[in-house]
Amino acid sequence: MRSAFHLNDREPVHDICGLLEARGIKVRSISVPNDAFMGLSVGADERGGPAIVVNTWGRLPVETWIFSAVHELGHLLMHLGAYDVAASEEDAAQEREADRFASHFLMPEGAFRREWDETAGLSLLDRVFKVKRVFRVSWRTVLFRVAESMPEASRGGLWARFNAEYKRQRARSLLKHDEPSGIDAEVYHALYSERQLGEEPYGMDAYDFKEDRLARLVRQGLEEGLISLSRGGEILKLPLVEMRELTRSWEACGLQ
């Protein structure tokens, strides 16, 4: 589908609404103050279709709007005959399939692996936040993707570790719709041609300029027995207790 949309395997999705509408899929953004409704889609055979409706309620992160739009695209591609205006319950298997489609459309496997591997020296928290900024997805989408290739028994520990690191660093727990280092609403719906000269529509984030090469080399040196834990801490300018904590964060991803 990325090929059909003229996207290469490394390119993030810059303007999801423009991308869909250029291929004849109408996009309607409405604000519904209810997080039980994220969006819906109707095919070409339905009145007004093909079309996608996305809930852009202000309490939902922009990353959720983008994911919802691509999730609905997945339904149009895989479950075209499933739409039933009279149905009140969703098909759980179809929802999982649409979620997986959205994850891989927004983060192609080769590009995701490359970005994830390059951040191997960072803590799990920093690693997730840096990769999410690259692909303009939520931290949940990145964690789901990492967990996808882990043994099922290890997945719960990954999420627990991430939440523990966030609470330790930010001194509070992550809430349901929290999206730290989130992107600006303009990423979802504004065309680049509409931006005024000199305008900076959405600010960058510290994770857009976060070094990872040195930490990756230190991790490699430790795993190959070339340096000691204390020497790794000296190189990264971390106290030994923080260096131990960082290695536990690496272990949370298993072999990732």
PDB file of C-alpha atoms in Angstrom:
ATOM      1  CA  MET A   1       0.000   0.000   0.000  1.00  0.00           C
ATOM      2  CA  ARG A   2       2.887   2.377   0.610  1.00  0.00           C
ATOM      3  CA  SER A   3       4.016   1.719  -2.956  1.00  0.00           C
ATOM      4  CA  ALA A   4       0.495   2.426  -4.228  1.00  0.00           C
ATOM      5  CA  PHE A   5       0.560   5.710  -2.299  1.00  0.00           C
ATOM      6  CA  HIS A   6       3.990   6.535  -3.814  1.00  0.00           C
ATOM      7  CA  LEU A   7       5.772   6.340  -0.455  1.00  0.00           C
ATOM      8  CA  ASN A   8       9.185   4.722  -0.200  1.00  0.00           C
ATOM      9  CA  ASP A   9      10.130   2.352   2.616  1.00  0.00           C
ATOM     10  CA  ARG A  10      11.961   5.023   4.629  1.00  0.00           C
ATOM     11  CA  GLU A  11       9.587   7.964   4.332  1.00  0.00           C
ATOM     12  CA  PRO A  12       7.369   8.904   7.290  1.00  0.00           C
ATOM     13  CA  VAL A  13       3.800   9.960   6.547  1.00  0.00           C
ATOM     14  CA  HIS A  14       3.886  13.774   6.531  1.00  0.00           C
ATOM     15  CA  ASP A  15       0.251  14.588   5.705  1.00  0.00           C
ATOM     16  CA  ILE A  16      -2.167  11.712   6.163  1.00  0.00           C
ATOM     17  CA  CYS A  17      -5.280  13.668   5.162  1.00  0.00           C
ATOM     18  CA  GLY A  18      -3.699  14.958   1.956  1.00  0.00           C
ATOM     19  CA  LEU A  19      -2.367  11.476   1.187  1.00  0.00           C
ATOM     20  CA  LEU A  20      -5.800   9.858   1.516  1.00  0.00           C
ATOM     21  CA  GLU A  21      -7.686  12.589  -0.305  1.00  0.00           C
ATOM     22  CA  ALA A  22      -5.215  12.522  -3.220  1.00  0.00           C
ATOM     23  CA  ARG A  23      -6.247   8.875  -3.714  1.00  0.00           C
ATOM     24  CA  GLY A  24      -9.964   9.676  -3.704  1.00  0.00           C
ATOM     25  CA  ILE A  25     -10.730   8.843  -0.067  1.00  0.00           C
ATOM     26  CA  LYS A  26     -12.696  11.652   1.581  1.00  0.00           C
ATOM     27  CA  VAL A  27     -11.585  12.559   5.121  1.00  0.00           C
ATOM     28  CA  ARG A  28     -13.937  14.163   7.628  1.00  0.00           C
ATOM     29  CA  SER A  29     -12.537  15.315  10.969  1.00  0.00           C
ATOM     30  CA  ILE A  30     -15.056  15.828  13.754  1.00  0.00           C
ATOM     31  CA  SER A  31     -14.637  16.480  17.461  1.00  0.00           C
ATOM     32  CA  VAL A  32     -16.577  13.972  19.548  1.00  0.00           C
ATOM     33  CA  PRO A  33     -15.945  14.290  23.316  1.00  0.00           C
ATOM     34  CA  ASN A  34     -15.800  10.534  23.790  1.00  0.00           C
ATOM     35  CA  ASP A  35     -12.692   8.365  23.610  1.00  0.00           C
ATOM     36  CA  ALA A  36     -14.791   5.278  22.882  1.00  0.00           C
ATOM     37  CA  PHE A  37     -15.179   6.561  19.304  1.00  0.00           C
ATOM     38  CA  MET A  38     -11.978   6.996  17.285  1.00  0.00           C
ATOM     39  CA  GLY A  39     -13.315   6.855  13.743  1.00  0.00           C
ATOM     40  CA  LEU A  40     -15.202   4.945  11.080  1.00  0.00           C
ATOM     41  CA  SER A  41     -14.978   4.224   7.364  1.00  0.00           C
ATOM     42  CA  VAL A  42     -17.357   3.430   4.496  1.00  0.00           C
ATOM     43  CA  GLY A  43     -16.489   1.904   1.135  1.00  0.00           C
ATOM     44  CA  ALA A  44     -17.149   3.134  -2.388  1.00  0.00           C
ATOM     45  CA  ASP A  45     -20.424   1.204  -2.542  1.00  0.00           C
ATOM     46  CA  GLU A  46     -21.868   3.198   0.350  1.00  0.00           C
ATOM     47  CA  ARG A  47     -23.362   6.652  -0.089  1.00  0.00           C
ATOM     48  CA  GLY A  48     -20.588   9.247  -0.019  1.00  0.00           C
ATOM     49  CA  GLY A  49     -17.809   6.657   0.060  1.00  0.00           C
ATOM     50  CA  PRO A  50     -15.019   5.855   0.076  1.00  0.00           C
ATOM     51  CA  ALA A  51     -14.661   8.001   3.169  1.00  0.00           C
ATOM     52  CA  ILE A  52     -13.004   8.059   6.561  1.00  0.00           C
ATOM     53  CA  VAL A  53     -14.212   9.907   9.644  1.00  0.00           C
ATOM     54  CA  VAL A  54     -11.707  10.636  12.435  1.00  0.00           C
ATOM     55  CA  ASN A  55     -12.417  11.876  15.947  1.00  0.00           C
ATOM     56  CA  THR A  56     -10.094  14.862  16.448  1.00  0.00           C
ATOM     57  CA  TRP A  57     -11.289  15.692  19.947  1.00  0.00           C
ATOM     58  CA  GLY A  58      -8.699  17.930  21.619  1.00  0.00           C
ATOM     59  CA  ARG A  59      -8.128  15.533  24.521  1.00  0.00           C
ATOM     60  CA  LEU A  60      -6.897  12.855  22.130  1.00  0.00           C
ATOM     61  CA  PRO A  61      -3.235  13.124  21.024  1.00  0.00           C
ATOM     62  CA  VAL A  62      -2.582  14.056  17.399  1.00  0.00           C
ATOM     63  CA  GLU A  63      -0.724  10.745  17.056  1.00  0.00           C
ATOM     64  CA  THR A  64      -4.053   9.030  17.815  1.00  0.00           C
ATOM     65  CA  TRP A  65      -5.812  10.994  15.042  1.00  0.00           C
ATOM     66  CA  ILE A  66      -3.174   9.888  12.523  1.00  0.00           C
ATOM     67  CA  PHE A  67      -3.249   6.268  13.676  1.00  0.00           C
ATOM     68  CA  SER A  68      -7.063   6.223  13.567  1.00  0.00           C
ATOM     69  CA  ALA A  69      -7.070   7.458   9.958  1.00  0.00           C
ATOM     70  CA  VAL A  70      -4.670   4.695   8.868  1.00  0.00           C
ATOM     71  CA  HIS A  71      -6.536   2.133  10.988  1.00  0.00           C
ATOM     72  CA  GLU A  72      -9.693   2.987   9.026  1.00  0.00           C
ATOM     73  CA  LEU A  73      -7.753   2.703   5.758  1.00  0.00           C
ATOM     74  CA  GLY A  74      -6.909  -0.828   6.891  1.00  0.00           C
ATOM     75  CA  HIS A  75     -10.612  -1.586   7.302  1.00  0.00           C
ATOM     76  CA  LEU A  76     -11.324  -0.277   3.781  1.00  0.00           C
ATOM     77  CA  LEU A  77      -8.648  -2.592   2.387  1.00  0.00           C
ATOM     78  CA  MET A  78      -9.247  -5.730   4.421  1.00  0.00           C
ATOM     79  CA  HIS A  79     -12.832  -5.614   5.694  1.00  0.00           C
ATOM     80  CA  LEU A  80     -14.718  -3.821   2.959  1.00  0.00           C
ATOM     81  CA  GLY A  81     -17.933  -5.783   3.378  1.00  0.00           C
ATOM     82  CA  ALA A  82     -17.958  -5.663   7.170  1.00  0.00           C
ATOM     83  CA  TYR A  83     -19.567  -2.232   7.629  1.00  0.00           C
ATOM     84  CA  ASP A  84     -22.989  -2.572   9.218  1.00  0.00           C
ATOM     85  CA  VAL A  85     -24.770   0.569  10.356  1.00  0.00           C
ATOM     86  CA  ALA A  86     -26.987  -1.531  12.620  1.00  0.00           C
ATOM     87  CA  ALA A  87     -24.077  -3.197  14.450  1.00  0.00           C
ATOM     88  CA  SER A  88     -23.037  -1.850  17.843  1.00  0.00           C
ATOM     89  CA  GLU A  89     -20.155  -4.226  18.605  1.00  0.00           C
ATOM     90  CA  GLU A  90     -16.769  -4.267  16.866  1.00  0.00           C
ATOM     91  CA  ASP A  91     -15.088  -7.433  15.623  1.00  0.00           C
ATOM     92  CA  ALA A  92     -12.014  -7.802  17.859  1.00  0.00           C
ATOM     93  CA  ALA A  93     -10.020  -9.776  15.267  1.00  0.00           C
ATOM     94  CA  GLN A  94     -10.668  -7.169  12.583  1.00  0.00           C
ATOM     95  CA  GLU A  95      -9.672  -4.378  14.981  1.00  0.00           C
ATOM     96  CA  ARG A  96      -6.362  -6.119  15.700  1.00  0.00           C
ATOM     97  CA  GLU A  97      -5.735  -6.577  11.977  1.00  0.00           C
ATOM     98  CA  ALA A  98      -6.431  -2.883  11.293  1.00  0.00           C
ATOM     99  CA  ASP A  99      -4.138  -1.881  14.171  1.00  0.00           C
ATOM    100  CA  ARG A 100      -1.334  -4.042  12.796  1.00  0.00           C
ATOM    101  CA  PHE A 101      -1.845  -2.632   9.302  1.00  0.00           C
ATOM    102  CA  ALA A 102      -1.648   0.942  10.665  1.00  0.00           C
ATOM    103  CA  SER A 103       1.517   0.170  12.627  1.00  0.00           C
ATOM    104  CA  HIS A 104       3.317  -1.255   9.589  1.00  0.00           C
ATOM    105  CA  PHE A 105       2.024   1.398   7.172  1.00  0.00           C
ATOM    106  CA  LEU A 106       3.282   4.180   9.460  1.00  0.00           C
ATOM    107  CA  MET A 107       6.489   2.345  10.399  1.00  0.00           C
ATOM    108  CA  PRO A 108       7.724   0.050   7.578  1.00  0.00           C
ATOM    109  CA  GLU A 109       9.618  -2.907   9.009  1.00  0.00           C
ATOM    110  CA  GLY A 110      13.020  -2.099   7.498  1.00  0.00           C
ATOM    111  CA  ALA A 111      12.916   1.561   8.515  1.00  0.00           C
ATOM    112  CA  PHE A 112      11.603   0.740  12.000  1.00  0.00           C
ATOM    113  CA  ARG A 113      14.311  -1.871  12.593  1.00  0.00           C
ATOM    114  CA  ARG A 114      17.008   0.519  11.429  1.00  0.00           C
ATOM    115  CA  GLU A 115      15.847   3.327  13.738  1.00  0.00           C
ATOM    116  CA  TRP A 116      15.293   0.939  16.662  1.00  0.00           C
ATOM    117  CA  ASP A 117      18.709  -0.696  16.302  1.00  0.00           C
ATOM    118  CA  GLU A 118      20.464   2.680  16.075  1.00  0.00           C
ATOM    119  CA  THR A 119      19.040   3.668  19.475  1.00  0.00           C
ATOM    120  CA  ALA A 120      20.136   0.455  21.214  1.00  0.00           C
ATOM    121  CA  GLY A 121      22.324   2.315  23.723  1.00  0.00           C
ATOM    122  CA  LEU A 122      19.525   4.520  25.080  1.00  0.00           C
ATOM    123  CA  SER A 123      17.206   3.600  27.923  1.00  0.00           C
ATOM    124  CA  LEU A 124      13.902   2.026  26.906  1.00  0.00           C
ATOM    125  CA  LEU A 125      12.043   5.285  27.644  1.00  0.00           C
ATOM    126  CA  ASP A 126      14.395   7.481  25.600  1.00  0.00           C
ATOM    127  CA  ARG A 127      14.528   4.914  22.844  1.00  0.00           C
ATOM    128  CA  VAL A 128      10.745   4.785  22.447  1.00  0.00           C
ATOM    129  CA  PHE A 129      10.375   8.566  22.552  1.00  0.00           C
ATOM    130  CA  LYS A 130      13.075   9.098  19.936  1.00  0.00           C
ATOM    131  CA  VAL A 131      11.625   6.529  17.513  1.00  0.00           C
ATOM    132  CA  LYS A 132       8.070   7.820  17.967  1.00  0.00           C
ATOM    133  CA  ARG A 133       9.214  11.292  16.910  1.00  0.00           C
ATOM    134  CA  VAL A 134      10.786   9.901  13.742  1.00  0.00           C
ATOM    135  CA  PHE A 135       7.583   8.191  12.582  1.00  0.00           C
ATOM    136  CA  ARG A 136       5.043  10.551  14.203  1.00  0.00           C
ATOM    137  CA  VAL A 137       3.298   7.767  16.062  1.00  0.00           C
ATOM    138  CA  SER A 138       2.360   7.271  19.695  1.00  0.00           C
ATOM    139  CA  TRP A 139       4.632   5.655  22.246  1.00  0.00           C
ATOM    140  CA  ARG A 140       2.078   2.836  22.495  1.00  0.00           C
ATOM    141  CA  THR A 141       2.479   2.099  18.777  1.00  0.00           C
ATOM    142  CA  VAL A 142       6.260   1.802  19.182  1.00  0.00           C
ATOM    143  CA  LEU A 143       5.945  -0.467  22.236  1.00  0.00           C
ATOM    144  CA  PHE A 144       3.382  -2.679  20.486  1.00  0.00           C
ATOM    145  CA  ARG A 145       5.781  -3.003  17.579  1.00  0.00           C
ATOM    146  CA  VAL A 146       8.713  -3.964  19.832  1.00  0.00           C
ATOM    147  CA  ALA A 147       6.545  -6.451  21.731  1.00  0.00           C
ATOM    148  CA  GLU A 148       5.421  -8.021  18.462  1.00  0.00           C
ATOM    149  CA  SER A 149       8.779  -9.781  18.024  1.00  0.00           C
ATOM    150  CA  MET A 150       9.185 -10.753  21.707  1.00  0.00           C
ATOM    151  CA  PRO A 151       7.991 -13.953  23.400  1.00  0.00           C
ATOM    152  CA  GLU A 152       4.474 -13.374  24.687  1.00  0.00           C
ATOM    153  CA  ALA A 153       5.551 -14.051  28.275  1.00  0.00           C
ATOM    154  CA  SER A 154       8.041 -11.140  28.120  1.00  0.00           C
ATOM    155  CA  ARG A 155       5.675  -8.500  26.753  1.00  0.00           C
ATOM    156  CA  GLY A 156       4.115  -7.525  30.077  1.00  0.00           C
ATOM    157  CA  GLY A 157       7.562  -6.823  31.507  1.00  0.00           C
ATOM    158  CA  LEU A 158       8.345  -4.484  28.622  1.00  0.00           C
ATOM    159  CA  TRP A 159       5.302  -2.320  29.321  1.00  0.00           C
ATOM    160  CA  ALA A 160       5.906  -2.392  33.081  1.00  0.00           C
ATOM    161  CA  ARG A 161       9.525  -1.314  32.585  1.00  0.00           C
ATOM    162  CA  PHE A 162       8.514   1.558  30.311  1.00  0.00           C
ATOM    163  CA  ASN A 163       5.947   2.860  32.795  1.00  0.00           C
ATOM    164  CA  ALA A 164       8.389   2.525  35.701  1.00  0.00           C
ATOM    165  CA  GLU A 165      11.067   4.499  33.831  1.00  0.00           C
ATOM    166  CA  TYR A 166       8.582   7.227  32.958  1.00  0.00           C
ATOM    167  CA  LYS A 167       7.407   7.516  36.576  1.00  0.00           C
ATOM    168  CA  ARG A 168      10.983   7.672  37.853  1.00  0.00           C
ATOM    169  CA  GLN A 169      12.013  10.332  35.295  1.00  0.00           C
ATOM    170  CA  ARG A 170       8.848  12.474  35.350  1.00  0.00           C
ATOM    171  CA  ALA A 171       7.723  11.831  38.945  1.00  0.00           C
ATOM    172  CA  ARG A 172       4.228  10.838  37.839  1.00  0.00           C
ATOM    173  CA  SER A 173       2.458   8.009  36.067  1.00  0.00           C
ATOM    174  CA  LEU A 174       1.409   8.005  32.413  1.00  0.00           C
ATOM    175  CA  LEU A 175      -2.326   8.534  31.990  1.00  0.00           C
ATOM    176  CA  LYS A 176      -4.512   6.991  29.304  1.00  0.00           C
ATOM    177  CA  HIS A 177      -4.134   9.709  26.666  1.00  0.00           C
ATOM    178  CA  ASP A 178      -0.779  11.176  27.691  1.00  0.00           C
ATOM    179  CA  GLU A 179       1.559  11.656  24.734  1.00  0.00           C
ATOM    180  CA  PRO A 180       4.850  13.146  26.004  1.00  0.00           C
ATOM    181  CA  SER A 181       6.918  14.844  23.283  1.00  0.00           C
ATOM    182  CA  GLY A 182       3.782  14.852  21.155  1.00  0.00           C
ATOM    183  CA  ILE A 183       3.440  16.418  17.715  1.00  0.00           C
ATOM    184  CA  ASP A 184       1.454  19.479  16.710  1.00  0.00           C
ATOM    185  CA  ALA A 185      -2.079  19.288  15.301  1.00  0.00           C
ATOM    186  CA  GLU A 186      -0.874  20.769  12.028  1.00  0.00           C
ATOM    187  CA  VAL A 187       0.968  17.548  11.214  1.00  0.00           C
ATOM    188  CA  TYR A 188      -2.437  15.875  10.857  1.00  0.00           C
ATOM    189  CA  HIS A 189      -4.336  18.232   8.600  1.00  0.00           C
ATOM    190  CA  ALA A 190      -2.376  21.207   7.220  1.00  0.00           C
ATOM    191  CA  LEU A 191      -0.815  21.219   3.771  1.00  0.00           C
ATOM    192  CA  TYR A 192       2.812  22.290   3.514  1.00  0.00           C
ATOM    193  CA  SER A 193       1.886  24.746   0.752  1.00  0.00           C
ATOM    194  CA  GLU A 194      -0.347  26.625   3.183  1.00  0.00           C
ATOM    195  CA  ARG A 195       2.487  27.523   5.577  1.00  0.00           C
ATOM    196  CA  GLN A 196       3.677  31.086   5.586  1.00  0.00           C
ATOM    197  CA  LEU A 197       7.292  31.892   4.820  1.00  0.00           C
ATOM    198  CA  GLY A 198       9.392  31.885   7.964  1.00  0.00           C
ATOM    199  CA  GLU A 199       6.677  30.267  10.045  1.00  0.00           C
ATOM    200  CA  GLU A 200       7.656  27.373  12.330  1.00  0.00           C
ATOM    201  CA  PRO A 201       4.319  25.587  12.604  1.00  0.00           C
ATOM    202  CA  TYR A 202       5.319  22.967  15.142  1.00  0.00           C
ATOM    203  CA  GLY A 203       8.329  23.005  17.345  1.00  0.00           C
ATOM    204  CA  MET A 204      11.009  20.375  17.493  1.00  0.00           C
ATOM    205  CA  ASP A 205      11.681  18.326  20.589  1.00  0.00           C
ATOM    206  CA  ALA A 206      14.772  17.311  22.532  1.00  0.00           C
ATOM    207  CA  TYR A 207      14.321  13.768  21.203  1.00  0.00           C
ATOM    208  CA  ASP A 208      14.788  15.086  17.657  1.00  0.00           C
ATOM    209  CA  PHE A 209      18.399  15.835  18.590  1.00  0.00           C
ATOM    210  CA  LYS A 210      19.404  13.055  20.933  1.00  0.00           C
ATOM    211  CA  GLU A 211      22.784  11.394  20.561  1.00  0.00           C
ATOM    212  CA  ASP A 212      22.721   7.616  20.543  1.00  0.00           C
ATOM    213  CA  ARG A 213      25.917   6.412  18.840  1.00  0.00           C
ATOM    214  CA  LEU A 214      28.204   6.551  21.898  1.00  0.00           C
ATOM    215  CA  ALA A 215      25.671   4.788  24.121  1.00  0.00           C
ATOM    216  CA  ARG A 216      25.185   2.128  21.433  1.00  0.00           C
ATOM    217  CA  LEU A 217      28.959   1.509  21.286  1.00  0.00           C
ATOM    218  CA  VAL A 218      29.163   1.288  25.081  1.00  0.00           C
ATOM    219  CA  ARG A 219      26.380  -1.286  25.103  1.00  0.00           C
ATOM    220  CA  GLN A 220      28.185  -3.281  22.410  1.00  0.00           C
ATOM    221  CA  GLY A 221      31.454  -3.115  24.366  1.00  0.00           C
ATOM    222  CA  LEU A 222      29.762  -4.351  27.547  1.00  0.00           C
ATOM    223  CA  GLU A 223      27.968  -7.200  25.785  1.00  0.00           C
ATOM    224  CA  GLU A 224      31.211  -8.305  24.117  1.00  0.00           C
ATOM    225  CA  GLY A 225      33.155  -8.095  27.399  1.00  0.00           C
ATOM    226  CA  LEU A 226      35.485  -5.359  26.104  1.00  0.00           C
ATOM    227  CA  ILE A 227      34.761  -2.899  28.933  1.00  0.00           C
ATOM    228  CA  SER A 228      33.507  -3.109  32.494  1.00  0.00           C
ATOM    229  CA  LEU A 229      30.257  -1.649  33.792  1.00  0.00           C
ATOM    230  CA  SER A 230      32.137   1.044  35.697  1.00  0.00           C
ATOM    231  CA  ARG A 231      34.139   1.957  32.596  1.00  0.00           C
ATOM    232  CA  GLY A 232      30.884   2.202  30.624  1.00  0.00           C
ATOM    233  CA  GLY A 233      29.578   4.605  33.249  1.00  0.00           C
ATOM    234  CA  GLU A 234      32.733   6.718  32.990  1.00  0.00           C
ATOM    235  CA  ILE A 235      32.387   6.972  29.213  1.00  0.00           C
ATOM    236  CA  LEU A 236      28.717   7.961  29.429  1.00  0.00           C
ATOM    237  CA  LYS A 237      29.361  10.167  32.480  1.00  0.00           C
ATOM    238  CA  LEU A 238      26.847   8.211  34.558  1.00  0.00           C
ATOM    239  CA  PRO A 239      27.175   7.202  38.217  1.00  0.00           C
ATOM    240  CA  LEU A 240      27.444   3.442  38.677  1.00  0.00           C
ATOM    241  CA  VAL A 241      23.899   3.195  40.070  1.00  0.00           C
ATOM    242  CA  GLU A 242      22.509   4.913  36.963  1.00  0.00           C
ATOM    243  CA  MET A 243      24.652   2.739  34.710  1.00  0.00           C
ATOM    244  CA  ARG A 244      23.186  -0.364  36.348  1.00  0.00           C
ATOM    245  CA  GLU A 245      19.702   1.050  35.809  1.00  0.00           C
ATOM    246  CA  LEU A 246      20.495   1.653  32.130  1.00  0.00           C
ATOM    247  CA  THR A 247      21.627  -1.944  31.629  1.00  0.00           C
ATOM    248  CA  ARG A 248      18.383  -3.168  33.217  1.00  0.00           C
ATOM    249  CA  SER A 249      16.521  -0.989  30.723  1.00  0.00           C
ATOM    250  CA  TRP A 250      18.455  -2.655  27.877  1.00  0.00           C
ATOM    251  CA  GLU A 251      17.539  -6.060  29.265  1.00  0.00           C
ATOM    252  CA  ALA A 252      13.834  -5.163  29.197  1.00  0.00           C
ATOM    253  CA  CYS A 253      13.973  -5.380  25.388  1.00  0.00           C
ATOM    254  CA  GLY A 254      15.571  -8.831  25.449  1.00  0.00           C
ATOM    255  CA  LEU A 255      17.669  -9.126  22.318  1.00  0.00           C
ATOM    256  CA  GLN A 256      16.081  -6.056  20.723  1.00  0.00           C
TER     257      GLN A 256
END
